[in-house]
CSV table of C-alpha atoms and ligand atoms in Angstrom, one decimal:
chain,number,residue,atom,x,y,z
A,1,MET,CA,-17.6,22.3,-22.8
A,2,LYS,CA,-16.3,23.7,-26.1
A,3,VAL,CA,-13.6,21.8,-27.9
A,4,LYS,CA,-11.0,23.9,-29.6
A,5,GLY,CA,-11.5,24.0,-33.4
A,6,ILE,CA,-15.2,23.3,-33.6
A,7,LYS,CA,-17.5,26.2,-32.9
A,8,SER,CA,-20.1,25.7,-35.5
A,9,ILE,CA,-21.5,22.6,-37.2
A,10,ALA,CA,-24.0,22.0,-40.1
A,11,VAL,CA,-26.4,19.1,-40.5
A,12,LEU,CA,-28.1,17.8,-43.7
A,13,THR,CA,-30.5,14.9,-44.5
A,14,GLY,CA,-29.7,13.2,-47.9
A,15,GLY,CA,-31.4,10.6,-50.0
A,16,GLY,CA,-34.9,9.2,-49.6
A,17,ASP,CA,-36.6,10.3,-46.4
A,18,CYS,CA,-37.2,8.0,-43.6
A,19,PRO,CA,-38.9,8.0,-40.2
A,20,GLY,CA,-36.5,9.2,-37.5
A,21,LEU,CA,-34.7,11.9,-39.5
A,22,ASN,CA,-36.2,14.7,-37.4
A,23,ALA,CA,-35.3,12.8,-34.2
A,24,VAL,CA,-31.6,12.8,-35.3
A,25,ILE,CA,-31.7,16.5,-36.3
A,26,ARG,CA,-33.2,17.2,-32.8
A,27,ALA,CA,-30.6,15.1,-31.0
A,28,VAL,CA,-27.7,16.6,-33.0
A,29,THR,CA,-28.8,20.2,-32.5
A,30,LYS,CA,-29.8,19.9,-28.8
A,31,THR,CA,-26.6,18.0,-27.9
A,32,ALA,CA,-24.4,20.5,-29.8
A,33,MET,CA,-26.2,23.5,-28.1
A,34,ASN,CA,-26.6,22.0,-24.6
A,35,LYS,CA,-23.5,20.1,-24.1
A,36,PHE,CA,-20.9,22.0,-26.2
A,37,GLY,CA,-22.4,25.5,-26.8
A,38,LEU,CA,-22.1,25.2,-30.6
A,39,GLU,CA,-24.0,27.0,-33.3
A,40,VAL,CA,-25.9,24.6,-35.6
A,41,TRP,CA,-26.8,25.2,-39.2
A,42,GLY,CA,-29.5,23.3,-41.0
A,43,ILE,CA,-28.8,22.7,-44.7
A,44,GLU,CA,-32.0,22.5,-46.8
A,45,ASP,CA,-32.8,19.6,-49.2
A,46,GLY,CA,-29.6,17.6,-48.6
A,47,PHE,CA,-26.6,18.2,-50.8
A,48,LEU,CA,-28.7,20.3,-53.2
A,49,GLY,CA,-29.0,23.0,-50.4
A,50,LEU,CA,-25.2,22.8,-49.9
A,51,ILE,CA,-24.5,23.3,-53.6
A,52,GLU,CA,-27.0,26.2,-53.8
A,53,ASP,CA,-26.0,27.7,-50.4
A,54,ARG,CA,-29.4,27.3,-48.9
A,55,MET,CA,-29.0,27.0,-45.1
A,56,HIS,CA,-29.8,28.7,-41.9
A,57,VAL,CA,-28.9,28.7,-38.2
A,58,LEU,CA,-31.3,26.4,-36.4
A,59,SER,CA,-33.0,27.7,-33.3
A,60,TYR,CA,-33.7,25.6,-30.2
A,61,ASN,CA,-37.4,26.0,-30.8
A,62,GLU,CA,-37.2,24.8,-34.4
A,63,VAL,CA,-36.0,21.4,-33.3
A,64,SER,CA,-38.4,21.1,-30.4
A,65,ASN,CA,-41.5,19.0,-30.8
A,66,ILE,CA,-40.1,17.1,-33.8
A,67,LEU,CA,-39.1,13.9,-32.2
A,68,THR,CA,-42.2,12.0,-33.2
A,69,VAL,CA,-42.7,13.7,-36.6
A,70,GLY,CA,-42.0,11.7,-39.7
A,71,GLY,CA,-40.0,13.2,-42.7
A,72,THR,CA,-37.4,15.9,-42.3
A,73,ILE,CA,-37.8,19.5,-41.4
A,74,LEU,CA,-34.8,20.3,-43.5
A,75,GLY,CA,-36.0,18.6,-46.7
A,76,SER,CA,-34.0,16.0,-48.7
A,77,SER,CA,-32.9,15.3,-52.2
A,78,ASN,CA,-31.8,12.0,-53.7
A,79,THR,CA,-30.7,13.4,-57.0
A,80,ALA,CA,-28.0,16.0,-56.1
A,81,ASN,CA,-24.5,14.5,-56.0
A,82,PRO,CA,-21.7,17.1,-55.4
A,83,GLY,CA,-19.2,14.8,-57.0
A,84,ALA,CA,-21.1,14.6,-60.3
A,85,TYR,CA,-23.6,17.5,-60.3
A,86,LYS,CA,-25.6,18.0,-63.5
A,87,ILE,CA,-25.6,21.5,-64.8
A,88,ARG,CA,-27.4,22.8,-67.9
A,89,VAL,CA,-25.1,24.7,-70.2
A,90,GLY,CA,-27.1,26.0,-73.1
A,91,LYS,CA,-28.9,22.9,-74.6
A,92,LYS,CA,-26.4,20.5,-73.0
A,93,VAL,CA,-26.3,18.9,-69.6
A,94,LYS,CA,-22.8,18.8,-68.2
A,95,THR,CA,-21.5,16.9,-65.2
A,96,ARG,CA,-19.2,18.8,-62.8
A,97,ASP,CA,-17.5,18.0,-59.4
A,98,VAL,CA,-18.8,20.9,-57.2
A,99,SER,CA,-17.2,19.6,-54.0
A,100,ALA,CA,-14.7,22.4,-53.7
A,101,GLN,CA,-17.6,25.0,-54.2
A,102,CYS,CA,-19.5,23.2,-51.3
A,103,ILE,CA,-16.5,23.3,-49.0
A,104,LYS,CA,-16.1,27.0,-49.7
A,105,VAL,CA,-19.8,27.7,-48.9
A,106,LEU,CA,-19.3,26.1,-45.5
A,107,LYS,CA,-16.1,28.0,-44.9
A,108,ASP,CA,-17.8,31.3,-45.8
A,109,HIS,CA,-20.4,30.6,-43.1
A,110,ASN,CA,-17.6,29.7,-40.7
A,111,ILE,CA,-18.9,26.2,-40.4
A,112,ASP,CA,-16.3,23.8,-39.0
A,113,ALA,CA,-17.9,20.4,-39.4
A,114,LEU,CA,-20.7,18.7,-41.4
A,115,ILE,CA,-23.0,15.9,-40.1
A,116,CYS,CA,-24.5,14.0,-43.0
A,117,ILE,CA,-27.6,11.9,-42.2
A,118,GLY,CA,-28.2,9.4,-45.0
A,119,GLY,CA,-27.7,6.1,-46.7
A,120,ASP,CA,-25.0,4.8,-49.0
A,121,GLY,CA,-25.3,7.6,-51.7
A,122,THR,CA,-25.0,10.2,-49.0
A,123,MET,CA,-22.1,8.4,-47.3
A,124,THR,CA,-20.3,8.2,-50.7
A,125,SER,CA,-20.5,12.0,-51.0
A,126,ALA,CA,-19.5,12.4,-47.3
A,127,ALA,CA,-16.5,10.2,-47.8
A,128,ARG,CA,-15.4,12.3,-50.8
A,129,PHE,CA,-15.7,15.5,-48.7
A,130,ALA,CA,-13.7,13.8,-45.9
A,131,LYS,CA,-11.0,12.9,-48.4
A,132,LYS,CA,-10.9,16.6,-49.5
A,133,GLY,CA,-10.2,17.6,-45.9
A,134,LEU,CA,-13.6,18.5,-44.6
A,135,THR,CA,-14.5,17.5,-41.1
A,136,VAL,CA,-17.4,15.1,-41.6
A,137,MET,CA,-19.5,12.6,-39.6
A,138,GLY,CA,-22.1,10.3,-41.0
A,139,VAL,CA,-25.3,9.0,-39.4
A,140,PRO,CA,-26.8,5.8,-40.8
A,141,LYS,CA,-30.3,6.2,-42.2
A,142,THR,CA,-32.5,4.0,-44.4
A,143,ILE,CA,-35.6,1.9,-44.2
A,144,ASP,CA,-33.8,-0.7,-46.3
A,145,ASN,CA,-31.2,-1.5,-43.5
A,146,ASP,CA,-28.7,-2.1,-46.2
A,147,LEU,CA,-26.0,0.3,-45.1
A,148,TYR,CA,-22.7,-1.5,-44.7
A,149,GLY,CA,-20.8,-1.3,-41.4
A,150,THR,CA,-23.8,-1.0,-39.0
A,151,ASP,CA,-26.1,-3.8,-37.7
A,152,ILE,CA,-29.1,-1.5,-38.0
A,153,THR,CA,-30.1,1.9,-39.5
A,154,PHE,CA,-32.8,4.0,-38.0
A,155,GLY,CA,-36.1,4.0,-40.0
A,156,PHE,CA,-36.0,0.2,-40.6
A,157,ASN,CA,-37.9,-0.7,-37.5
A,158,THR,CA,-40.7,1.7,-38.4
A,159,ALA,CA,-40.9,0.4,-42.0
A,160,VAL,CA,-41.1,-3.2,-40.8
A,161,ASN,CA,-43.9,-2.1,-38.4
A,162,THR,CA,-45.8,-0.4,-41.2
A,163,ALA,CA,-45.4,-3.3,-43.6
A,164,THR,CA,-46.4,-5.8,-40.9
A,165,GLU,CA,-49.5,-3.9,-40.0
A,166,ALA,CA,-50.5,-3.8,-43.7
A,167,ILE,CA,-49.8,-7.5,-44.2
A,168,ASP,CA,-51.9,-8.3,-41.1
A,169,LYS,CA,-54.8,-6.4,-42.8
A,170,VAL,CA,-54.3,-8.3,-46.1
A,171,HIS,CA,-54.5,-11.6,-44.2
A,172,THR,CA,-58.2,-11.2,-43.3
A,173,THR,CA,-59.3,-10.3,-46.8
A,174,ALA,CA,-57.2,-13.1,-48.3
A,175,SER,CA,-58.9,-15.6,-45.9
A,176,SER,CA,-62.4,-14.4,-46.7
A,177,HIS,CA,-61.9,-14.6,-50.5
A,178,HIS,CA,-59.6,-17.7,-50.6
A,179,ARG,CA,-57.0,-15.7,-52.5
A,180,VAL,CA,-53.3,-15.6,-52.9
A,181,MET,CA,-52.2,-12.1,-51.9
A,182,ILE,CA,-48.8,-10.9,-52.9
A,183,VAL,CA,-47.5,-8.0,-51.0
A,184,GLU,CA,-44.5,-6.1,-52.3
A,185,VAL,CA,-42.3,-4.3,-49.9
A,186,MET,CA,-39.3,-1.9,-50.4
A,187,GLY,CA,-35.7,-2.6,-49.7
A,188,ARG,CA,-33.8,-2.1,-53.0
A,189,TYR,CA,-31.3,-5.0,-53.4
A,190,ALA,CA,-31.6,-6.3,-49.8
A,191,GLY,CA,-34.4,-8.3,-48.3
A,192,TRP,CA,-34.3,-7.1,-44.7
A,193,ILE,CA,-37.8,-5.5,-44.7
A,194,ALA,CA,-39.4,-8.6,-46.5
A,195,LEU,CA,-37.7,-11.0,-44.1
A,196,HIS,CA,-38.6,-9.2,-40.9
A,197,ALA,CA,-42.2,-8.2,-41.9
A,198,GLY,CA,-42.7,-11.6,-43.5
A,199,VAL,CA,-41.8,-13.4,-40.3
A,200,ALA,CA,-43.6,-11.0,-38.0
A,201,SER,CA,-46.8,-11.3,-40.0
A,202,GLY,CA,-46.6,-15.1,-40.3
A,203,SER,CA,-46.6,-14.9,-44.1
A,204,ASP,CA,-46.6,-18.2,-46.0
A,205,VAL,CA,-44.0,-17.3,-48.6
A,206,ILE,CA,-41.1,-14.8,-48.3
A,207,LEU,CA,-39.2,-13.9,-51.4
A,208,LEU,CA,-35.8,-12.2,-51.0
A,209,PRO,CA,-33.3,-10.7,-53.6
A,210,GLU,CA,-30.7,-12.9,-51.9
A,211,MET,CA,-32.6,-16.1,-52.7
A,212,PRO,CA,-33.8,-16.2,-56.3
A,213,TYR,CA,-37.1,-18.0,-56.4
A,214,ARG,CA,-38.7,-20.7,-58.6
A,215,ILE,CA,-42.3,-20.2,-59.6
A,216,ASP,CA,-43.0,-24.0,-59.6
A,217,LYS,CA,-41.9,-24.2,-56.0
A,218,ILE,CA,-44.1,-21.3,-55.0
A,219,CYS,CA,-47.1,-22.8,-56.8
A,220,GLU,CA,-46.5,-26.3,-55.3
A,221,PHE,CA,-46.4,-24.7,-51.8
A,222,VAL,CA,-49.5,-22.7,-52.3
A,223,LEU,CA,-51.5,-25.6,-53.7
A,224,GLY,CA,-50.2,-27.8,-50.9
A,225,ARG,CA,-51.8,-25.3,-48.4
A,226,SER,CA,-55.1,-25.4,-50.3
A,227,LYS,CA,-55.1,-29.2,-50.2
A,228,ARG,CA,-54.7,-29.0,-46.4
A,229,GLY,CA,-57.7,-26.7,-46.1
A,230,LYS,CA,-55.8,-23.5,-46.0
A,231,ARG,CA,-57.5,-21.9,-49.0
A,232,PHE,CA,-55.5,-18.7,-48.9
A,233,SER,CA,-51.8,-17.7,-48.9
A,234,ILE,CA,-49.8,-14.6,-48.2
A,235,VAL,CA,-46.7,-14.0,-50.2
A,236,VAL,CA,-44.3,-11.2,-49.1
A,237,VAL,CA,-41.9,-10.2,-51.9
A,238,ALA,CA,-39.0,-7.7,-51.7
A,239,GLU,CA,-39.0,-5.3,-54.6
A,240,GLY,CA,-35.6,-6.6,-55.6
A,241,ALA,CA,-36.5,-10.3,-55.6
A,242,LYS,CA,-36.1,-12.1,-58.9
A,243,GLN,CA,-36.8,-15.5,-60.4
A,244,LYS,CA,-33.9,-17.9,-60.6
A,245,GLY,CA,-32.0,-17.0,-63.8
A,246,GLY,CA,-34.2,-13.9,-64.3
A,247,LYS,CA,-33.9,-10.2,-63.7
A,248,MET,CA,-35.2,-7.8,-61.1
A,249,VAL,CA,-38.3,-5.9,-62.2
A,250,VAL,CA,-37.5,-2.2,-62.9
A,251,ALA,CA,-40.3,0.4,-62.5
A,252,LYS,CA,-38.3,3.3,-64.0
A,253,LYS,CA,-34.9,4.7,-64.7
A,254,LEU,CA,-34.3,8.3,-63.5
A,255,ALA,CA,-31.6,9.8,-65.7
A,256,HIS,CA,-30.5,12.5,-63.3
A,257,SER,CA,-30.3,10.4,-60.2
A,258,PRO,CA,-26.9,9.1,-58.9
A,259,ASP,CA,-28.7,5.7,-58.4
A,260,PRO,CA,-31.1,5.8,-61.5
A,261,ILE,CA,-32.8,2.4,-61.0
A,262,ARG,CA,-36.2,2.4,-59.3
A,263,LEU,CA,-37.4,-1.2,-58.6
A,264,GLY,CA,-41.1,-2.1,-58.5
A,265,GLY,CA,-43.7,-4.3,-60.0
A,266,VAL,CA,-42.5,-7.8,-59.1
A,267,ALA,CA,-45.8,-8.4,-57.2
A,268,ASN,CA,-47.9,-7.9,-60.3
A,269,VAL,CA,-45.6,-10.3,-62.3
A,270,LEU,CA,-46.0,-12.9,-59.6
A,271,ALA,CA,-49.8,-12.5,-59.3
A,272,GLU,CA,-50.1,-13.3,-63.0
A,273,GLN,CA,-47.7,-16.3,-62.8
A,274,ILE,CA,-49.1,-17.8,-59.6
A,275,GLY,CA,-52.6,-17.3,-60.9
A,276,GLN,CA,-51.8,-19.2,-64.1
A,277,CYS,CA,-50.1,-22.1,-62.5
A,278,THR,CA,-52.4,-22.7,-59.6
A,279,GLY,CA,-55.8,-21.5,-61.0
A,280,LEU,CA,-56.3,-19.6,-57.7
A,281,GLN,CA,-57.3,-15.9,-57.6
A,282,CYS,CA,-54.3,-13.7,-57.0
A,283,ARG,CA,-54.0,-10.0,-56.1
A,284,ALA,CA,-50.9,-7.8,-55.9
A,285,ILE,CA,-50.5,-5.1,-53.3
A,286,VAL,CA,-47.5,-2.7,-53.6
A,287,LEU,CA,-46.9,-0.9,-50.3
A,288,GLY,CA,-44.5,1.7,-51.7
A,289,HIS,CA,-43.7,4.9,-50.0
A,290,ILE,CA,-46.1,4.5,-47.1
A,291,GLN,CA,-43.2,2.4,-45.6
A,292,ARG,CA,-41.2,5.6,-45.5
A,293,GLY,CA,-43.9,7.7,-43.9
A,294,GLY,CA,-45.5,8.2,-40.5
A,295,THR,CA,-44.3,8.6,-37.0
A,296,PRO,CA,-41.1,6.7,-36.0
A,297,THR,CA,-41.5,3.8,-33.6
A,298,PRO,CA,-40.2,4.2,-30.1
A,299,PHE,CA,-37.3,2.0,-31.1
A,300,ASP,CA,-36.4,4.3,-34.0
A,301,ARG,CA,-36.8,7.4,-31.9
A,302,ALA,CA,-34.4,6.1,-29.3
A,303,LEU,CA,-31.9,4.8,-31.9
A,304,ALA,CA,-32.0,8.1,-33.8
A,305,THR,CA,-31.4,10.0,-30.6
A,306,ASP,CA,-28.5,7.7,-29.7
A,307,PHE,CA,-27.0,8.2,-33.2
A,308,GLY,CA,-27.4,12.0,-33.2
A,309,HIS,CA,-25.9,12.4,-29.8
A,310,LYS,CA,-23.0,10.1,-30.6
A,311,ALA,CA,-22.2,11.9,-33.9
A,312,VAL,CA,-21.7,15.2,-32.0
A,313,GLU,CA,-19.7,13.5,-29.2
A,314,LEU,CA,-17.4,11.9,-31.7
A,315,LEU,CA,-16.8,15.1,-33.5
A,316,MET,CA,-15.9,16.9,-30.3
A,317,GLN,CA,-13.6,14.0,-29.4
A,318,GLY,CA,-11.7,14.6,-32.6
A,319,VAL,CA,-13.0,11.7,-34.7
A,320,ARG,CA,-13.2,12.7,-38.3
A,321,GLY,CA,-14.6,11.1,-41.5
A,322,HIS,CA,-16.5,8.3,-39.7
A,323,LEU,CA,-20.0,6.8,-39.7
A,324,VAL,CA,-21.7,6.3,-36.4
A,325,VAL,CA,-22.7,2.6,-36.2
A,326,MET,CA,-24.4,0.1,-33.9
A,327,LYS,CA,-22.4,-3.1,-33.7
A,328,ASP,CA,-23.3,-6.0,-31.5
A,329,GLY,CA,-25.5,-3.7,-29.4
A,330,LYS,CA,-22.8,-1.1,-28.9
A,331,LEU,CA,-22.5,2.4,-30.4
A,332,SER,CA,-19.2,3.0,-32.2
A,333,SER,CA,-18.0,4.3,-35.5
A,334,ILE,CA,-16.0,3.3,-38.6
A,335,ALA,CA,-14.2,5.1,-41.4
A,336,LEU,CA,-16.5,6.3,-44.2
A,337,SER,CA,-14.0,5.0,-46.7
A,338,ARG,CA,-14.8,1.4,-45.4
A,339,VAL,CA,-18.5,1.8,-45.9
A,340,THR,CA,-18.9,3.1,-49.4
A,341,GLY,CA,-19.5,1.0,-52.5
A,342,LYS,CA,-20.8,-1.9,-50.5
A,343,ILE,CA,-24.3,-2.9,-49.3
A,344,LYS,CA,-25.3,-5.2,-46.5
A,345,THR,CA,-27.5,-8.0,-47.8
A,346,VAL,CA,-29.3,-10.8,-45.9
A,347,PRO,CA,-26.9,-13.7,-45.4
A,348,LYS,CA,-28.4,-17.0,-46.5
A,349,ASN,CA,-27.7,-18.5,-43.1
A,350,HIS,CA,-29.4,-15.7,-41.2
A,351,HIS,CA,-31.1,-16.9,-38.0
A,352,LEU,CA,-34.5,-15.5,-39.0
A,353,ILE,CA,-34.4,-17.5,-42.3
A,354,LYS,CA,-33.7,-20.7,-40.2
A,355,ALA,CA,-36.6,-19.8,-37.8
A,356,ALA,CA,-39.0,-19.1,-40.7
A,357,LEU,CA,-38.1,-22.4,-42.4
A,358,ALA,CA,-38.6,-24.2,-39.1
A,359,VAL,CA,-42.2,-22.9,-38.8
A,360,GLY,CA,-43.0,-24.0,-42.3
A,361,THR,CA,-42.4,-20.8,-44.3
A,362,SER,CA,-41.3,-21.2,-47.9
A,363,PHE,CA,-38.7,-19.0,-49.6
A,364,GLY,CA,-39.7,-20.3,-53.0
A,365,VAL,CA,-36.5,-22.2,-53.5
B,1,F6P,O1,-33.8,3.6,-50.2
B,1,F6P,C1,-35.1,3.8,-49.7
B,1,F6P,C2,-36.1,3.5,-50.8
B,1,F6P,O2,-37.4,3.7,-50.3
B,1,F6P,C3,-36.0,2.1,-51.4
B,1,F6P,O3,-36.6,1.1,-50.6
B,1,F6P,C4,-36.7,2.3,-52.7
B,1,F6P,O4,-36.3,1.3,-53.7
B,1,F6P,C5,-36.4,3.7,-53.1
B,1,F6P,O5,-36.0,4.3,-51.9
B,1,F6P,C6,-37.4,4.5,-53.8
B,1,F6P,O6,-36.9,5.7,-54.2
B,1,F6P,P1,-37.8,7.0,-54.6
B,1,F6P,O7,-38.2,7.7,-53.4
B,1,F6P,O8,-36.9,7.8,-55.4
B,1,F6P,O9,-39.0,6.4,-55.4
């Protein structure tokens, strides 16, 4: 079936990479070809490829055998923002809105619609394009699971799996050496990865950005375990967690990135502080980008396939400027304009927090 108006679509992957991107590219391309007879273009390196007109028609073979492969065959960029693109003019760097130029590039290739796979930065750009009249559909990606409007993003389940496996390994060495091991996980300003991996690994302390911690409470808890004969403790800390009244630990600021703050290092700060107040040996482990790598879990492969298929279906049904979402176990979509500028954080009354508290986990509060 070919719906009047859309004959050719393009797909891009924006922001940080994430397991399941290739599964979405595959689902979008195969659905578009098999079900609707469309031509599909792959844009290279996210919005950077759109700005620089780097794209090609995807072949069926190119998207075969990529379901289980991590990363993105198209490449990605988390620095190119078409609304505020940095251009070097002589010695100066100027910021320009190149959205109209991007829309022209798509028109020149006779591309009728754009599918943007990404997180909040990508969706902000997608919403701007939708406002300018481009036919756009968003697909929610991020290991952080912080995209507003959807209960879950693909990539999150894989990241939790990776983090949990790593924490399980840390457990045995912590036990052998009677140490406090502090494992830092990603998640930006939301504690979803820390909460899920912390509960799944039976960690003793879970520290979330949403619940600023007190060092004295953590030390009291860890020493209490030692007194009961549990001579080791596992602390899982989200990179965005902070002490009550304190600030998040920033690893670096990237001048040319739309979201310049890169968090990181809170585990090292905690290892020092907990070591001092308990006298116990502490070690910090920062899991970092391994959480974004590897093959997607079966859950993420299925979710990514669902999302990719739905994105094309919705476009062909005439839905425009929306983000595909999973709400209460059902696939649907919401306007991109309702998603941007917000993030989905962990509510303090989340059922997993209640369950963790009930089994004796501390949140350092
Ligand atoms: O949004 C995904 C994420 O991995 C965050 O969890 C992390 O804070 C950030 O990206 C790291 O970004 P970069 O790849 O630029 O270091």
